[in-house]
JSON list of C-alpha atoms in Angstrom, two decimals:
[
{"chain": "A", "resi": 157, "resn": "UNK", "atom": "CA", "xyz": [19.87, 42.45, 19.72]},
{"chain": "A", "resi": 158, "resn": "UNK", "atom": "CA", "xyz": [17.46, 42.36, 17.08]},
{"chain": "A", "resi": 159, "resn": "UNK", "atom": "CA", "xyz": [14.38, 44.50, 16.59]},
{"chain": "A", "resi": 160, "resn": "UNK", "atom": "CA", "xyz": [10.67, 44.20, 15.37]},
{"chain": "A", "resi": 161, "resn": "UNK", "atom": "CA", "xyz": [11.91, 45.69, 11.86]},
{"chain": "A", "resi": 162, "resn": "UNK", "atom": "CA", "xyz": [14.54, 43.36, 10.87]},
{"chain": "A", "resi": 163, "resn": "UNK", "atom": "CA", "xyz": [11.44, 40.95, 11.05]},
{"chain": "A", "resi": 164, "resn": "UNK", "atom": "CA", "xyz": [10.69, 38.89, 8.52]},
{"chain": "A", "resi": 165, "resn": "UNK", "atom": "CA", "xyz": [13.11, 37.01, 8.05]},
{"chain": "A", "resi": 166, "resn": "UNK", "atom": "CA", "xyz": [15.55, 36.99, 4.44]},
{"chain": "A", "resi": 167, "resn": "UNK", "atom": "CA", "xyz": [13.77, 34.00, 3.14]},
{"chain": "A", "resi": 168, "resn": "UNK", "atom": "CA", "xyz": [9.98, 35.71, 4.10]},
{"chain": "A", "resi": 169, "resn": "UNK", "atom": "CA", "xyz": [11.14, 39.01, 2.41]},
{"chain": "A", "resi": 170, "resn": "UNK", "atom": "CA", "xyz": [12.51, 37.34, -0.66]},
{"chain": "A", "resi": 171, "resn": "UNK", "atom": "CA", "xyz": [9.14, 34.73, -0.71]},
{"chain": "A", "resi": 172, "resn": "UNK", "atom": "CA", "xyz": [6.87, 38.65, -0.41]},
{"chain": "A", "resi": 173, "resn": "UNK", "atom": "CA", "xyz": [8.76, 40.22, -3.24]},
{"chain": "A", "resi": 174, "resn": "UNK", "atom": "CA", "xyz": [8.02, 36.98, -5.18]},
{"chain": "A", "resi": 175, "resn": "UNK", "atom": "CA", "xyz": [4.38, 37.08, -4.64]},
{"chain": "A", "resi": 176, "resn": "UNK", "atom": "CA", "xyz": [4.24, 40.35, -4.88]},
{"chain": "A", "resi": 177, "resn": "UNK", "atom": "CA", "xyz": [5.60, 40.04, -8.11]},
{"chain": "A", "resi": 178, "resn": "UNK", "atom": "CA", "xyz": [2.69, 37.60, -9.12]},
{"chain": "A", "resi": 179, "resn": "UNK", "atom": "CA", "xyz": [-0.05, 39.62, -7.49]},
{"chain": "A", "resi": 180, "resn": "UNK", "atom": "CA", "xyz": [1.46, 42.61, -10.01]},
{"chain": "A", "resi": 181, "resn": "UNK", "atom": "CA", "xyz": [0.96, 40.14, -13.14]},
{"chain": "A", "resi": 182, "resn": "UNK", "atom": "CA", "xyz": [-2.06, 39.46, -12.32]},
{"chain": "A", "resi": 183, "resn": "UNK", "atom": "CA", "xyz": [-1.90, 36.37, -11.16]},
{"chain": "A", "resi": 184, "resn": "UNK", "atom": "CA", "xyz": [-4.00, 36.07, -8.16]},
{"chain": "A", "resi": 185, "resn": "UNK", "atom": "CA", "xyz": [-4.55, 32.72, -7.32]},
{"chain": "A", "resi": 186, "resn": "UNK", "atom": "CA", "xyz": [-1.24, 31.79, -8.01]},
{"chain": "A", "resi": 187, "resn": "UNK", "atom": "CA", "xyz": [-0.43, 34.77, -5.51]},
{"chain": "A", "resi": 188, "resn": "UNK", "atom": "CA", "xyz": [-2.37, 33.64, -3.06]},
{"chain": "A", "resi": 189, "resn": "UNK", "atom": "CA", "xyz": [-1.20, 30.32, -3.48]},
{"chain": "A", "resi": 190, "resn": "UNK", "atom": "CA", "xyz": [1.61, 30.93, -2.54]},
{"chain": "A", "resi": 191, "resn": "UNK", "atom": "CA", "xyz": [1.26, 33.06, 0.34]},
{"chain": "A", "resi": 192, "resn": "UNK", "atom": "CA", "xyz": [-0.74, 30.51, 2.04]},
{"chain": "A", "resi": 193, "resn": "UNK", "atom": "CA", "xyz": [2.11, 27.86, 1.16]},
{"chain": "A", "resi": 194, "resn": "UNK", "atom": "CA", "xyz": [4.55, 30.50, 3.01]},
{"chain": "A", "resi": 195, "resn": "UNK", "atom": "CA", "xyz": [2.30, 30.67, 5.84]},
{"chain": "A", "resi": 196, "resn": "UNK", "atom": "CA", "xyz": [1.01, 27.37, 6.63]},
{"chain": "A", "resi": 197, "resn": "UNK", "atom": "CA", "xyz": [3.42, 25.16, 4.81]},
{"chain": "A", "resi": 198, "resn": "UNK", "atom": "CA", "xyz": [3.27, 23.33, 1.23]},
{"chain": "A", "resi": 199, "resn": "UNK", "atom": "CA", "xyz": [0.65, 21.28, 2.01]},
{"chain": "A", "resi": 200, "resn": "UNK", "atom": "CA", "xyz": [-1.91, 23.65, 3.60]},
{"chain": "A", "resi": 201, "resn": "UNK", "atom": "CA", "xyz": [-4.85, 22.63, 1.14]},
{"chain": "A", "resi": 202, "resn": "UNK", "atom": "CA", "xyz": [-4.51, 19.00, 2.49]},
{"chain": "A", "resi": 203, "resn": "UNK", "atom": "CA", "xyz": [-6.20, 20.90, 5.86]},
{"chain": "A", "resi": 204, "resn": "UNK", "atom": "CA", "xyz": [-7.51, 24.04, 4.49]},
{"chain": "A", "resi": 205, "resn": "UNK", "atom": "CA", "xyz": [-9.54, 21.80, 2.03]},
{"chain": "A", "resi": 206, "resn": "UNK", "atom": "CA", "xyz": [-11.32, 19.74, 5.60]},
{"chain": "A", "resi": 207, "resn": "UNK", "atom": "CA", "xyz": [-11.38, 22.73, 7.67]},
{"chain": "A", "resi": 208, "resn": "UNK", "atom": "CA", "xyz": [-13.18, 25.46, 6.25]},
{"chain": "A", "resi": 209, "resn": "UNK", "atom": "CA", "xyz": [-15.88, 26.10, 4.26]},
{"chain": "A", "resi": 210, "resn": "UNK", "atom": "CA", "xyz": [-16.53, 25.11, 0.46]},
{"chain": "A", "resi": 211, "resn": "UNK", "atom": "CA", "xyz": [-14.82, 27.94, -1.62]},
{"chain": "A", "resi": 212, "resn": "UNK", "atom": "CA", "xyz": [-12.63, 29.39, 1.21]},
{"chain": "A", "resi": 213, "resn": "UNK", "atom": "CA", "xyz": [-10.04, 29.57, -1.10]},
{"chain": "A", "resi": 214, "resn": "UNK", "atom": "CA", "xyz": [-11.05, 31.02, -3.95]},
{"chain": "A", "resi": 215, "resn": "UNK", "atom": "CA", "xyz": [-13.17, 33.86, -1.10]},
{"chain": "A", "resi": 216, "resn": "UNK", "atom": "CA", "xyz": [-9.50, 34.35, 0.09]},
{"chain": "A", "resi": 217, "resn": "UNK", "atom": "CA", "xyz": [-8.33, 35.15, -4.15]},
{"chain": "A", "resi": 218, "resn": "UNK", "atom": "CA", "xyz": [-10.83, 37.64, -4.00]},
{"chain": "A", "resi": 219, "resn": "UNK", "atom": "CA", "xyz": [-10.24, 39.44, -1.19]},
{"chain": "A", "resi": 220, "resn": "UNK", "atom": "CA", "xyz": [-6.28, 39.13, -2.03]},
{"chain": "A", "resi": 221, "resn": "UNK", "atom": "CA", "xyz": [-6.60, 43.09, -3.29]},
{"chain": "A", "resi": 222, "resn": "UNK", "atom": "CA", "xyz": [-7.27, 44.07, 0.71]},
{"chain": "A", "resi": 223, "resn": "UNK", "atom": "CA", "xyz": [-3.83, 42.06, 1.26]},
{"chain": "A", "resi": 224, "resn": "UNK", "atom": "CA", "xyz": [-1.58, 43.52, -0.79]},
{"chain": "A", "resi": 225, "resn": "UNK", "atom": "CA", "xyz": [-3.35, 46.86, -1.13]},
{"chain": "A", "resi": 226, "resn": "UNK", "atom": "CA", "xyz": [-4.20, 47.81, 2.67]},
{"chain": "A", "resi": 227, "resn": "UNK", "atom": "CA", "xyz": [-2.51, 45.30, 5.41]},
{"chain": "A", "resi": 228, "resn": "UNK", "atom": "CA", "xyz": [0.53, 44.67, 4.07]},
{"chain": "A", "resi": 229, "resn": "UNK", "atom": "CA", "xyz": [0.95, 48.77, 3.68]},
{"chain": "A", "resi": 230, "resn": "UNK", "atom": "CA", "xyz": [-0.50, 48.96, 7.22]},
{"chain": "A", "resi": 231, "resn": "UNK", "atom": "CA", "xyz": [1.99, 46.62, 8.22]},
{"chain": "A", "resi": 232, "resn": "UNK", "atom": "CA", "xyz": [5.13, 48.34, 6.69]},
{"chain": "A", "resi": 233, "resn": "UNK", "atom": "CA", "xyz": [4.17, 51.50, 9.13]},
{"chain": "A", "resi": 234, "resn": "UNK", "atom": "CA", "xyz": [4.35, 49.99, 12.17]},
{"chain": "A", "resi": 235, "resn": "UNK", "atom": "CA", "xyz": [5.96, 51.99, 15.04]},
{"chain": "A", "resi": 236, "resn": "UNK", "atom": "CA", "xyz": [6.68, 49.28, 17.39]},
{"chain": "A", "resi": 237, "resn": "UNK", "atom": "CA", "xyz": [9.86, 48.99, 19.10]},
{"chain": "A", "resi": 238, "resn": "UNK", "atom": "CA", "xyz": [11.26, 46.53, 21.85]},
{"chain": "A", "resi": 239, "resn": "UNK", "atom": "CA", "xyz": [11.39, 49.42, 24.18]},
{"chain": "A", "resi": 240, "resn": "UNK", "atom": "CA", "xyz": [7.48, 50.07, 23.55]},
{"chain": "A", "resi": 241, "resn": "UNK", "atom": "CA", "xyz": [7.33, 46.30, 24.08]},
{"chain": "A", "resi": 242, "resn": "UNK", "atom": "CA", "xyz": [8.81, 45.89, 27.41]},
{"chain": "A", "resi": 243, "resn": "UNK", "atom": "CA", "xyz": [6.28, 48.92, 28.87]},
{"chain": "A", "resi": 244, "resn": "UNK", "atom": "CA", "xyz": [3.25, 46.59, 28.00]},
{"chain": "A", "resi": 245, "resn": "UNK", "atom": "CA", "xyz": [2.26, 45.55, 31.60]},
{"chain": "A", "resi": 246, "resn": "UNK", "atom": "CA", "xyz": [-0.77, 44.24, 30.76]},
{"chain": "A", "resi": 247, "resn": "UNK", "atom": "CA", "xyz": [-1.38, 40.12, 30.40]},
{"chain": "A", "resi": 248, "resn": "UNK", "atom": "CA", "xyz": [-0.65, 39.04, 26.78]},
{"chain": "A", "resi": 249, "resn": "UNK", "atom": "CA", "xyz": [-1.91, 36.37, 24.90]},
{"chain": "A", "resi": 250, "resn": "UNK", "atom": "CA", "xyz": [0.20, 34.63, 22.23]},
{"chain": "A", "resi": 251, "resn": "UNK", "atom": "CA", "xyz": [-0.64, 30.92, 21.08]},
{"chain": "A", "resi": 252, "resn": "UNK", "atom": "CA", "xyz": [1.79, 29.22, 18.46]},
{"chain": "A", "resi": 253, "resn": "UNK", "atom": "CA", "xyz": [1.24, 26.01, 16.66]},
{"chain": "A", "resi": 254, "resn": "UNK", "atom": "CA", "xyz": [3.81, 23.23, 18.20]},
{"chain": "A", "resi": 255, "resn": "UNK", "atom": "CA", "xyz": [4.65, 21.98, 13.93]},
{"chain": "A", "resi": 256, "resn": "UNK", "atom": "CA", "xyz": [4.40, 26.06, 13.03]},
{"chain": "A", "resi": 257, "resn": "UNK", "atom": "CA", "xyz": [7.11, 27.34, 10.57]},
{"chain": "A", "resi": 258, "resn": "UNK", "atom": "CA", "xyz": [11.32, 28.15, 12.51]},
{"chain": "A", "resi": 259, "resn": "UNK", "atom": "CA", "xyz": [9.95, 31.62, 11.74]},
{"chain": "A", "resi": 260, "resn": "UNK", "atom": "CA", "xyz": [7.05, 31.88, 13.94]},
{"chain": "A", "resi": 261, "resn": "UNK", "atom": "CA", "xyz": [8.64, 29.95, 16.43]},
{"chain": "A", "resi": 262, "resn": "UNK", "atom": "CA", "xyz": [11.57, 32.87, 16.21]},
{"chain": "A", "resi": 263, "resn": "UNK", "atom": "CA", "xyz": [8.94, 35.72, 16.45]},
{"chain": "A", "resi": 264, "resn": "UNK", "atom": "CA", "xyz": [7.45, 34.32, 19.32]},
{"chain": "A", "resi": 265, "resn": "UNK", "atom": "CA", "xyz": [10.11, 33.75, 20.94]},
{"chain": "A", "resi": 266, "resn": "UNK", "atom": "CA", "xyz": [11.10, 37.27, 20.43]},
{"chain": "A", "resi": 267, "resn": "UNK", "atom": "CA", "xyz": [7.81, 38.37, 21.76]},
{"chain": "A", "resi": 268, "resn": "UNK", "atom": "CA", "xyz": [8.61, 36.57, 25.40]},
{"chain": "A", "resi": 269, "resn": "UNK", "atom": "CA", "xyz": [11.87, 37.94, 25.52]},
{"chain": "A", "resi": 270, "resn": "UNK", "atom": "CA", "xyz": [10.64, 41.63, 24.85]},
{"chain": "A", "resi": 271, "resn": "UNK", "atom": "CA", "xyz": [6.77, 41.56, 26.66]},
{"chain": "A", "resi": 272, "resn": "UNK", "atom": "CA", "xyz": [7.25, 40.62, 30.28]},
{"chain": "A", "resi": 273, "resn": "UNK", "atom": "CA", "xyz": [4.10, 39.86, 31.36]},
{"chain": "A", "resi": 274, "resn": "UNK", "atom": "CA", "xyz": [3.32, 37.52, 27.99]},
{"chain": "A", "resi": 275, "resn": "UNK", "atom": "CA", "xyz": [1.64, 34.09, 28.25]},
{"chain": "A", "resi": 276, "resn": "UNK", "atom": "CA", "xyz": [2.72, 31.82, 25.76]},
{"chain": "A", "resi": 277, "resn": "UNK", "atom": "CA", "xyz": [0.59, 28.78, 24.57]},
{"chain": "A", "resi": 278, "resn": "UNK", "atom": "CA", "xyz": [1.83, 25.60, 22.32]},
{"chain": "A", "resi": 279, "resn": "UNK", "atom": "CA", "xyz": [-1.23, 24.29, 20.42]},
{"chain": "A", "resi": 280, "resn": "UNK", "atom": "CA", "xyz": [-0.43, 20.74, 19.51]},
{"chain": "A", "resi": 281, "resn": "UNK", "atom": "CA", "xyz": [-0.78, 19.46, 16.02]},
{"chain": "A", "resi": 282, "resn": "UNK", "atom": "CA", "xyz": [-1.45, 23.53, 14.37]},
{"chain": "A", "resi": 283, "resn": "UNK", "atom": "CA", "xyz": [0.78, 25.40, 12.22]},
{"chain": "A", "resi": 284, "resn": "UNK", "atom": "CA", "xyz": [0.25, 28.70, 11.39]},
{"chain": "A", "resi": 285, "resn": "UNK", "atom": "CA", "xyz": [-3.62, 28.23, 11.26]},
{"chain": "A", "resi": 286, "resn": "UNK", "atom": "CA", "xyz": [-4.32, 27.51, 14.86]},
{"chain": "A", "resi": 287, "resn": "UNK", "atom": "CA", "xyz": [-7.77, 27.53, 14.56]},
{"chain": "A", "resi": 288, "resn": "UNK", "atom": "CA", "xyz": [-8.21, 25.32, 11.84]},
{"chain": "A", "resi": 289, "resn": "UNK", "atom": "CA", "xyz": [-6.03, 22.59, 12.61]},
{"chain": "A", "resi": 290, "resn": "UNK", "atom": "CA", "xyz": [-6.85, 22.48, 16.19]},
{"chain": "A", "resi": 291, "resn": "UNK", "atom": "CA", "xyz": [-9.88, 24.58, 17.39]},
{"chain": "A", "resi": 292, "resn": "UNK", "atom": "CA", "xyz": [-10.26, 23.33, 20.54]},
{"chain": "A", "resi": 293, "resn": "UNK", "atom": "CA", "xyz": [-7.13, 23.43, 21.65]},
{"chain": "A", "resi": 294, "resn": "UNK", "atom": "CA", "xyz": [-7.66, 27.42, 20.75]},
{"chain": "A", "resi": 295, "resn": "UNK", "atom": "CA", "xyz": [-10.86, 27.30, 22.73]},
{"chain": "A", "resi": 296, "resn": "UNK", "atom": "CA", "xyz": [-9.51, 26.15, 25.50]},
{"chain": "A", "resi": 297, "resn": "UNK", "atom": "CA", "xyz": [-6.39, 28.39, 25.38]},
{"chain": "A", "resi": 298, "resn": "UNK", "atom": "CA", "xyz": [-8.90, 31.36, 25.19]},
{"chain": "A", "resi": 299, "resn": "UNK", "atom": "CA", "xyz": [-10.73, 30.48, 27.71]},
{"chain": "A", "resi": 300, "resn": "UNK", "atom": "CA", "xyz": [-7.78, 29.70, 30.04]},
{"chain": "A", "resi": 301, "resn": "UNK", "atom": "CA", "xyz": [-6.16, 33.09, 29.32]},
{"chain": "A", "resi": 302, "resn": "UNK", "atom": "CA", "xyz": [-9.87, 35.40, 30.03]},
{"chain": "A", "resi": 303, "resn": "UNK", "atom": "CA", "xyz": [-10.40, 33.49, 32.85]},
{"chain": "A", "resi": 304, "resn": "UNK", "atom": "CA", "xyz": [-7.37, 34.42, 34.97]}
]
């Protein structure tokens, strides 16, 4: 049985003590660089570039300091267990790009086993960045989901 905290994954934990390392040097767009590359795959700026707007990138190096300095810290205090999980009796929401990284597709497959009342959407053609390789296909999941 596994549980929220042995989440990430080996490789994720060894790729955030790598950029971390980076971000520490100094280095942020190479830091930032690379966590995108861990999110969305190696060639993220091939869609990132199309996508969003002119100097979304180098808006995300900038704000890099709120990463490392405030969610990843917020992140690392979670108190969220599988038992807290499986009281949620509320509908839940949780969309997943069909080409997304084996580790998201492990998390979320986590989250159906441990939310019981959790509706699970594919969007076609996303990774990690629903929205920007497929934004209808979010819209339309959205909508679906607030309209039941």
């Amino acid at each position: 049985h596994r549980d929220l905290h042995s989440f990430p994954t080996r490789r994720s934990s060894d790729l955030a003590a790598s950029v971390r390392k980076i971000y520490d040097s100094g280095d942020k767009t190479a830091a930032m660089d690379m966590v995108l590359a861990g999110a969305y795959g190696q060639d993220y700026r091939r869609f990132t570039s199309v996508a969003l707007p002119a100097g979304a990138f180098d808006r995300a190096v900038s704000d890099i300091d709120t990463y490392f300095q405030v969610e990843l810290g917020a992140m690392l205090h979670w108190n969220i267990t599988t038992e807290g999980l499986k009281d949620i009796r509320l509908p839940v929401l949780s969309m997943r790009g069909s080409d997304t990284l084996p580790v998201f597709f492990e998390g979320a497959d986590l989250l159906q086993q441990w939310i019981p009342e959790i509706d699970t959407v594919s969007i076609p053609n996303a990774g990690h960045d629903l929205p920007g390789r497929n934004p209808a296909a979010v819209a339309t999941g959205l909508a679906e989901f607030f309209t039941k």
